[in-house]
PDB file of C-alpha atoms in Angstrom:
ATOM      1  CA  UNK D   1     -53.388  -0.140  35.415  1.00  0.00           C
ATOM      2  CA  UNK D   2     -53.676  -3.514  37.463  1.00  0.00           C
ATOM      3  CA  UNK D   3     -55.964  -3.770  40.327  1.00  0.00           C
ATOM      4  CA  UNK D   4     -53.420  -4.190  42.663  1.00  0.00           C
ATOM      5  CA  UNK D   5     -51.635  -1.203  42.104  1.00  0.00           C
ATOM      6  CA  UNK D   6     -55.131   0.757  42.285  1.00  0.00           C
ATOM      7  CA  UNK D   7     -55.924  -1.189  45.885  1.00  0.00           C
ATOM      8  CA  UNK D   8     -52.226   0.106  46.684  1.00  0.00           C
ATOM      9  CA  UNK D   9     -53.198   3.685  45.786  1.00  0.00           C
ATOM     10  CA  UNK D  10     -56.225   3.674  47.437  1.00  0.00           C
ATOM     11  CA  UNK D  11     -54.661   2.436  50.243  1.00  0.00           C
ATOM     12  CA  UNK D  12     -52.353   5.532  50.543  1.00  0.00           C
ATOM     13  CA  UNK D  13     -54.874   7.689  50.537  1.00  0.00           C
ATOM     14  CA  UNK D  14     -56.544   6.117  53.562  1.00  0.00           C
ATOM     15  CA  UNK D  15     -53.577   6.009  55.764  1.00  0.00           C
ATOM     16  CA  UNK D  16     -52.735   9.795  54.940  1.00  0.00           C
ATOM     17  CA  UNK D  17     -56.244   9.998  55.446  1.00  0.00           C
ATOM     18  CA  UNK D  18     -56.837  12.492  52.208  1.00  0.00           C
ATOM     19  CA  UNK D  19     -58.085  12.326  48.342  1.00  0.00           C
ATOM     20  CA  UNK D  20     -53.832  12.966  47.582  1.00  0.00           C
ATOM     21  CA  UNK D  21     -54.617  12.591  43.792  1.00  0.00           C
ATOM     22  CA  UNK D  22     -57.878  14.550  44.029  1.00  0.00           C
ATOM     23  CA  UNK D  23     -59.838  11.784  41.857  1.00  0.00           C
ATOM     24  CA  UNK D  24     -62.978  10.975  42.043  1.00  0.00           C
ATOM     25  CA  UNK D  25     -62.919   7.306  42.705  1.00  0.00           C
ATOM     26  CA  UNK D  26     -60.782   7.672  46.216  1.00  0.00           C
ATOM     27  CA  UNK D  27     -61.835   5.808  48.721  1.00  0.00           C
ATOM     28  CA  UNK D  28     -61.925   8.502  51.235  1.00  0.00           C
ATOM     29  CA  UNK D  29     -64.068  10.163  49.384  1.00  0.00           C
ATOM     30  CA  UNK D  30     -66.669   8.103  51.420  1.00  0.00           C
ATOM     31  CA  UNK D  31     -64.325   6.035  54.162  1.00  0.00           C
ATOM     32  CA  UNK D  32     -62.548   8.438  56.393  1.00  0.00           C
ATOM     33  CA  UNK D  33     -61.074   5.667  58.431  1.00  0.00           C
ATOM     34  CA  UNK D  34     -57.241   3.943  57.614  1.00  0.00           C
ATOM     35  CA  UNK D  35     -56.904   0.785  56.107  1.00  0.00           C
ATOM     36  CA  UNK D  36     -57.052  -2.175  58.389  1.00  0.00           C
ATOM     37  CA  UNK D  37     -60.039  -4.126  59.700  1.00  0.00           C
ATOM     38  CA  UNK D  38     -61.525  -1.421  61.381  1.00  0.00           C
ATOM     39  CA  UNK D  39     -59.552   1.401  60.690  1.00  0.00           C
ATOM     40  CA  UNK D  40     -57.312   3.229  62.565  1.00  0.00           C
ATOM     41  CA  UNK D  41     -58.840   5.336  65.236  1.00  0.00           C
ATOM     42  CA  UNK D  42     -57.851   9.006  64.530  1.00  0.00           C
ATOM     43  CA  UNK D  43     -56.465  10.649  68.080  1.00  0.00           C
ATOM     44  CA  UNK D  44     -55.112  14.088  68.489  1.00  0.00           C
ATOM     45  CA  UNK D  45     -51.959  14.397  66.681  1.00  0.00           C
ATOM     46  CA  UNK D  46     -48.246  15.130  68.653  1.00  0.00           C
ATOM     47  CA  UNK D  47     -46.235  18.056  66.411  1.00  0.00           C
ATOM     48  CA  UNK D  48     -44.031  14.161  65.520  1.00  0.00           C
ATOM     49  CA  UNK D  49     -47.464  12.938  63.966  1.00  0.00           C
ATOM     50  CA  UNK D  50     -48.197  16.028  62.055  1.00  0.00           C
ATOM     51  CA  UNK D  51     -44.779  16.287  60.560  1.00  0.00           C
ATOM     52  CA  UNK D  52     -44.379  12.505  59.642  1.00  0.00           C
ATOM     53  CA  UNK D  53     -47.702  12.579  57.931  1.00  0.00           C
ATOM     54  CA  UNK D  54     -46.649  15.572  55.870  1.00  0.00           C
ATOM     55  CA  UNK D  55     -43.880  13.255  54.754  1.00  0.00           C
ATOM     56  CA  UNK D  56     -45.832  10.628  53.849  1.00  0.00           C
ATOM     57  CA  UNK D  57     -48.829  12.609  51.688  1.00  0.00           C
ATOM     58  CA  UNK D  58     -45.494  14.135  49.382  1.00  0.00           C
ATOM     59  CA  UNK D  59     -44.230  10.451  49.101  1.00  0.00           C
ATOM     60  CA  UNK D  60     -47.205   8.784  48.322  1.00  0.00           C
ATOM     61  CA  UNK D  61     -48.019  11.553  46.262  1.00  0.00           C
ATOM     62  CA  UNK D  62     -45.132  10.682  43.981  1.00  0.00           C
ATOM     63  CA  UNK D  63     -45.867   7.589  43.750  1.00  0.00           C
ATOM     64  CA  UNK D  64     -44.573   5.843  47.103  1.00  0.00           C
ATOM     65  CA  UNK D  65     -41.120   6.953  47.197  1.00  0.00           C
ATOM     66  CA  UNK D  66     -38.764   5.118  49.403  1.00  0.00           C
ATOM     67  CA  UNK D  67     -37.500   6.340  52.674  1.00  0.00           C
ATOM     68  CA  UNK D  68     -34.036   6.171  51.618  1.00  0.00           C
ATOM     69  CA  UNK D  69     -34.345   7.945  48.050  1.00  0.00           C
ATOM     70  CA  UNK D  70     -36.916  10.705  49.749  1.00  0.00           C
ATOM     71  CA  UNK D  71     -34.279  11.758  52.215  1.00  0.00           C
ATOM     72  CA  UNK D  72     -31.519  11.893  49.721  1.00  0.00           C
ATOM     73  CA  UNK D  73     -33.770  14.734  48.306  1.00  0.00           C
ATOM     74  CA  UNK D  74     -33.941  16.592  51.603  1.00  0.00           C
ATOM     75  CA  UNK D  75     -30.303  16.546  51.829  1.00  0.00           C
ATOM     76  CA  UNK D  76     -29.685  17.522  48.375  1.00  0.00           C
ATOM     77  CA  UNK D  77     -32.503  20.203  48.731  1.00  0.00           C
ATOM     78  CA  UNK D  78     -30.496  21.585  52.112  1.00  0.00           C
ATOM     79  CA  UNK D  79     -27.033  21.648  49.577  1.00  0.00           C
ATOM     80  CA  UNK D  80     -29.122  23.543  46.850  1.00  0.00           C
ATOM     81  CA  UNK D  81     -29.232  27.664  47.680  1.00  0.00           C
ATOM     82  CA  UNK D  82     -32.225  29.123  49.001  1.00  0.00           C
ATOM     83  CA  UNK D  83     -35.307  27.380  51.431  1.00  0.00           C
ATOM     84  CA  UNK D  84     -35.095  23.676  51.488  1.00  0.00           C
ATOM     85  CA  UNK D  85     -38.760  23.169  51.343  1.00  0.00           C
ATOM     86  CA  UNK D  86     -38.815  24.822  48.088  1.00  0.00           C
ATOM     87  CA  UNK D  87     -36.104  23.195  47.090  1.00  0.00           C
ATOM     88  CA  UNK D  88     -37.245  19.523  47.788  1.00  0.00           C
ATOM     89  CA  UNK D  89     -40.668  20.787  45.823  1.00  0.00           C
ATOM     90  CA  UNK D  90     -38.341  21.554  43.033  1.00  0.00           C
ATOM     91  CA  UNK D  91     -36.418  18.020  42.959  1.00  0.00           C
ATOM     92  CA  UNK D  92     -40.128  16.397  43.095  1.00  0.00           C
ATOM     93  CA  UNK D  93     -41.156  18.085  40.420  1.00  0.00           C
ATOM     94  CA  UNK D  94     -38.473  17.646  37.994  1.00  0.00           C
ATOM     95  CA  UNK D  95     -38.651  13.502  38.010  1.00  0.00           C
ATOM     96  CA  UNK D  96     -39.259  12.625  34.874  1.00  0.00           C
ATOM     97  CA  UNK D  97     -42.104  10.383  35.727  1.00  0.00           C
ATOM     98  CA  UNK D  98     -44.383  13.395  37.679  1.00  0.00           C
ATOM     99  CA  UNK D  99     -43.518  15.827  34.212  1.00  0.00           C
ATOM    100  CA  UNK D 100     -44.706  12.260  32.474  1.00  0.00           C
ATOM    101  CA  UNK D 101     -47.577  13.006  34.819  1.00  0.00           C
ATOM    102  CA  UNK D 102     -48.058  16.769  34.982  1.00  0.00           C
ATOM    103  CA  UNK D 103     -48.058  16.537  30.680  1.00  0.00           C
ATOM    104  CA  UNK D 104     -51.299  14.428  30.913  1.00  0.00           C
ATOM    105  CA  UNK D 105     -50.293  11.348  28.848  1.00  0.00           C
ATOM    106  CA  UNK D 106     -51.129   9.080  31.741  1.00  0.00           C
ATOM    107  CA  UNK D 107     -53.829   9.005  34.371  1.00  0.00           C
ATOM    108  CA  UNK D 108     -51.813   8.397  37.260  1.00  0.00           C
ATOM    109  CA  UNK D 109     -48.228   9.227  38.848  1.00  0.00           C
ATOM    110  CA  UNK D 110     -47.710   5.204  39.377  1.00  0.00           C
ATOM    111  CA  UNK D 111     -48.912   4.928  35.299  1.00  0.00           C
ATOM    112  CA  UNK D 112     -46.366   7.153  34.437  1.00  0.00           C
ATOM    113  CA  UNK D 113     -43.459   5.014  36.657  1.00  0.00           C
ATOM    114  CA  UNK D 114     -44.488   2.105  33.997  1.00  0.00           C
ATOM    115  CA  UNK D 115     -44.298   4.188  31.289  1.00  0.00           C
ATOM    116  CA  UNK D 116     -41.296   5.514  31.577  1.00  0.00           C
ATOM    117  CA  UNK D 117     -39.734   1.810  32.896  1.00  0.00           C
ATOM    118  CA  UNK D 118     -41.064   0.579  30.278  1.00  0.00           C
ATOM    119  CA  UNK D 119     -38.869   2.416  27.826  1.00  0.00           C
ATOM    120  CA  UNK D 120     -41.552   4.468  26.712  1.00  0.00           C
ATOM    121  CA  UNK D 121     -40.458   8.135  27.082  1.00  0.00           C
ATOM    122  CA  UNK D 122     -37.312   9.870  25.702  1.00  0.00           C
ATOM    123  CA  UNK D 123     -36.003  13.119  27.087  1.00  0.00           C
ATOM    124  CA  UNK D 124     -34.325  15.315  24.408  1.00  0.00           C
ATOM    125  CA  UNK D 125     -35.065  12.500  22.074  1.00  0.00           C
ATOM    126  CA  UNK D 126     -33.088   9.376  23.936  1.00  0.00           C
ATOM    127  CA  UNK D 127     -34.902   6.816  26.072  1.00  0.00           C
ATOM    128  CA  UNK D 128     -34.559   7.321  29.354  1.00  0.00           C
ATOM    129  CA  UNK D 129     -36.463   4.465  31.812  1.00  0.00           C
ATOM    130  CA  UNK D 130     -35.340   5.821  35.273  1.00  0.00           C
ATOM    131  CA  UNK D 131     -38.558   7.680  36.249  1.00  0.00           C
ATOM    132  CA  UNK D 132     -36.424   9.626  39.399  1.00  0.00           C
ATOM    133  CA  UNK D 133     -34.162  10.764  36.226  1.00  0.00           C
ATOM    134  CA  UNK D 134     -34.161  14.903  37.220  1.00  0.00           C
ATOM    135  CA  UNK D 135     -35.343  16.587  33.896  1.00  0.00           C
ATOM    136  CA  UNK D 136     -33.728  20.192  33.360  1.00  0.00           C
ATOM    137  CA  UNK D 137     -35.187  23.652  32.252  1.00  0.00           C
ATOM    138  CA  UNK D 138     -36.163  23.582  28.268  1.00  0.00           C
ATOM    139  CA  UNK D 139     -35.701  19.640  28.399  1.00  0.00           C
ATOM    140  CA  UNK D 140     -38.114  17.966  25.680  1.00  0.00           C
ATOM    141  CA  UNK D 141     -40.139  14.977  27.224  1.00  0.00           C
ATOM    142  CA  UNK D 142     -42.242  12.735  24.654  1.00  0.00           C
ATOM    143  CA  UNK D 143     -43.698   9.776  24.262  1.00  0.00           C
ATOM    144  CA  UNK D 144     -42.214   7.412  21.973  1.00  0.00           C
ATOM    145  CA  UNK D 145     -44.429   7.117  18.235  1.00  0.00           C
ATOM    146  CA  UNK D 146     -45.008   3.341  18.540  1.00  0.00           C
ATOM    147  CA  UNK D 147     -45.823   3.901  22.437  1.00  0.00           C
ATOM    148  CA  UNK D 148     -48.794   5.953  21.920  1.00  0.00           C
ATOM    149  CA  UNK D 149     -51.308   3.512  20.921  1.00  0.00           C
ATOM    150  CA  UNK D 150     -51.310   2.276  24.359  1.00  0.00           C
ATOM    151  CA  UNK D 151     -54.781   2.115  25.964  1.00  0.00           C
ATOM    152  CA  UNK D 152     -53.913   4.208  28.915  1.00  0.00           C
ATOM    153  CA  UNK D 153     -52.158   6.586  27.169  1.00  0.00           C
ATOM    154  CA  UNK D 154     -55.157   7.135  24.661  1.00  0.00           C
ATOM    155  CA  UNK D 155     -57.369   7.473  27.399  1.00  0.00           C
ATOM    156  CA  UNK D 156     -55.273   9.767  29.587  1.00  0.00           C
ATOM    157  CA  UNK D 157     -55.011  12.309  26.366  1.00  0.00           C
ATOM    158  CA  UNK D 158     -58.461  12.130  25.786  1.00  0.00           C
ATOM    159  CA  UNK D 159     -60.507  12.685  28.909  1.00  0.00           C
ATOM    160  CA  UNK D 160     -57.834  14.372  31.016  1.00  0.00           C
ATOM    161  CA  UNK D 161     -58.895  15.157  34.894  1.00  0.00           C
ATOM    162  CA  UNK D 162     -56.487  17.606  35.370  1.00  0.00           C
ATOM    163  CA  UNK D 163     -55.129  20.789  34.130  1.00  0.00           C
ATOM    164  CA  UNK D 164     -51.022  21.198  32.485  1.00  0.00           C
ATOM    165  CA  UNK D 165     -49.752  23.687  34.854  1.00  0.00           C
ATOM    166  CA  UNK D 166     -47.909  26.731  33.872  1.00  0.00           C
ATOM    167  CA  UNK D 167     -44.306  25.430  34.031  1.00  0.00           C
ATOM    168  CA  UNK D 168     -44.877  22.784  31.269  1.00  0.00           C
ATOM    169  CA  UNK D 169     -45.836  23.429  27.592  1.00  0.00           C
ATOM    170  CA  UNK D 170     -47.300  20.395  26.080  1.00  0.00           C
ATOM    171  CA  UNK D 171     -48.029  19.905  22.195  1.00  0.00           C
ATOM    172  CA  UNK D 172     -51.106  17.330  23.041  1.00  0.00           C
ATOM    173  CA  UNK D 173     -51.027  15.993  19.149  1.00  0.00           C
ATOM    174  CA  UNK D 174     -46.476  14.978  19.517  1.00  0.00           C
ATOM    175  CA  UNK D 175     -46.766  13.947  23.006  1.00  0.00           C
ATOM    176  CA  UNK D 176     -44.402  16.543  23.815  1.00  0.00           C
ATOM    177  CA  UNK D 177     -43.782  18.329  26.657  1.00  0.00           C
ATOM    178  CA  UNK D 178     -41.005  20.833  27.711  1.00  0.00           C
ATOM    179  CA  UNK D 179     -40.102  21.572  31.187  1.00  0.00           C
ATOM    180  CA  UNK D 180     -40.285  25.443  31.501  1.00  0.00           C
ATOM    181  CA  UNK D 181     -39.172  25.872  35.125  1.00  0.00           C
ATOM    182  CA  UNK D 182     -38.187  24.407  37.913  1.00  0.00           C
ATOM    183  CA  UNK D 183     -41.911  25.366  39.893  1.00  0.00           C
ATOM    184  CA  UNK D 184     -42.507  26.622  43.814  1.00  0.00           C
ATOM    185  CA  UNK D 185     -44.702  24.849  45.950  1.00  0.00           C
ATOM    186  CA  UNK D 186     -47.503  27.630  45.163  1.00  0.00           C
ATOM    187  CA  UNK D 187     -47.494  26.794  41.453  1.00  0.00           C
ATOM    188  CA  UNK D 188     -47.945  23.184  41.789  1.00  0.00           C
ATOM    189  CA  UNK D 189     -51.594  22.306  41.744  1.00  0.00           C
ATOM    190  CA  UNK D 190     -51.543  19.669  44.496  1.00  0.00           C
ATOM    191  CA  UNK D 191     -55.383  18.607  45.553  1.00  0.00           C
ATOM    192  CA  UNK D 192     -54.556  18.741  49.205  1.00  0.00           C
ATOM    193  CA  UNK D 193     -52.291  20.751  51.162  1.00  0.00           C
ATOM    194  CA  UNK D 194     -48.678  19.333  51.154  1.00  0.00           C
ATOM    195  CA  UNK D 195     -46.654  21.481  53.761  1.00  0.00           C
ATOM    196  CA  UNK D 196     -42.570  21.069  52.957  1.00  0.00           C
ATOM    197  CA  UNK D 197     -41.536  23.153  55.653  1.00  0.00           C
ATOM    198  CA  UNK D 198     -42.724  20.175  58.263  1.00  0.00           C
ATOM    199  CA  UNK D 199     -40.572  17.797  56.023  1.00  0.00           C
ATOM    200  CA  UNK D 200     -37.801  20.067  57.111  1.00  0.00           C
ATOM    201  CA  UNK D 201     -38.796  20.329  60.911  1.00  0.00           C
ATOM    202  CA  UNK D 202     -39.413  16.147  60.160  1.00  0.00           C
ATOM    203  CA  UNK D 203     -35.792  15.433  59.172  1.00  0.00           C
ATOM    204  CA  UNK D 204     -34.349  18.207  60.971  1.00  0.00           C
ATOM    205  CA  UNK D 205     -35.138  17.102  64.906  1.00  0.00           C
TER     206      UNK D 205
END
């Protein structure tokens, strides 16, 4: 992963102001200031502030997501049955590049953008390189044979920092991974708190 994208990621995590990935080389593990010369001063925040920075931890989460594509899952999470904030959990969960992420073949959430760009993963054995592609229950994810020599991959598989969570089932040795269930917010193990219900109250004003 470039240094670049690593000074980007870093930089997320200080203007949320929280470890989002949980790793142990964040910056705010030690800075708890924003980015910026001299960081941003941290005032009291208005109900506006706390809801727009619950939007941006679940978008930088997944990897910076864009304004326009994030809302398009809020409004397709207020069509879907049931409460939108578990809903727009649901739709973040099912890109193919966070199951790329939540299988463990790649260190990080941007990593496994590249990866799956980069014509790398197949879902139900065809490429697929959109990583906002919305994988289905029982859909098999894998990395492709002649992509898993790659150096990040390796590593990833070997040292993982995380944990598969329960709505996945991975076969480690075929890169495989199959998408059990579409989770709720309490069975994804985010590092910080990520509260969908103010994305709601966010979009909903």
């Amino acid at each position: 992963m470039s240094g670049k994208r690593i000074q980007a990621k870093h930089k997320i995590d200080r203007r949320i102001g929280a470890n989002l990935w949980g790793r142990a080389k964040s910056p705010f593990n030690t800075r708890q200031t924003g980015p910026g010369m001299h960081g941003q001063q941290r005032g009291k925040p208005t109900s506006y502030g706390i809801q727009l920075r619950a939007k941006q931890k679940l978008k930088g989460y997944y990897g910076n997501i864009g304004e326009k594509q994030f809302r398009r899952y809020y409004h397709e999470a207020m069509r879907l049955r049931g409460d939108t904030g578990q809903n727009l959990i649901g739709l973040l969960e099912r890109r193919l590049d966070a199951v790329v992420y939540r299988s463990l073949f790649v260190p990080t959430v941007f990593a496994a953008r590249q990866l799956v760009n980069h014509r790398h993963v197949t879902v139900n054995g065809k490429v697929v390189n959109i990583p906002s592609y919305q994988v289905k229950e029982g859909d098999v994810v894998q990395v492709r044979e002649k992509s898993r020599e790659i150096p990040m991959i390796i590593e990833a598989t070997q040292k993982p920092e995380r944990d598969v969570p329960d709505y996945i089932q991975v076969e480690a040795k075929a890169f495989k991974a199959t998408f059990l269930r579409t989770p709720k917010l309490e069975d994804v193990p985010y590092p910080v708190q990520m509260e969908p219900h103010l994305v709601v109250e966010l979009y909903s004003r």
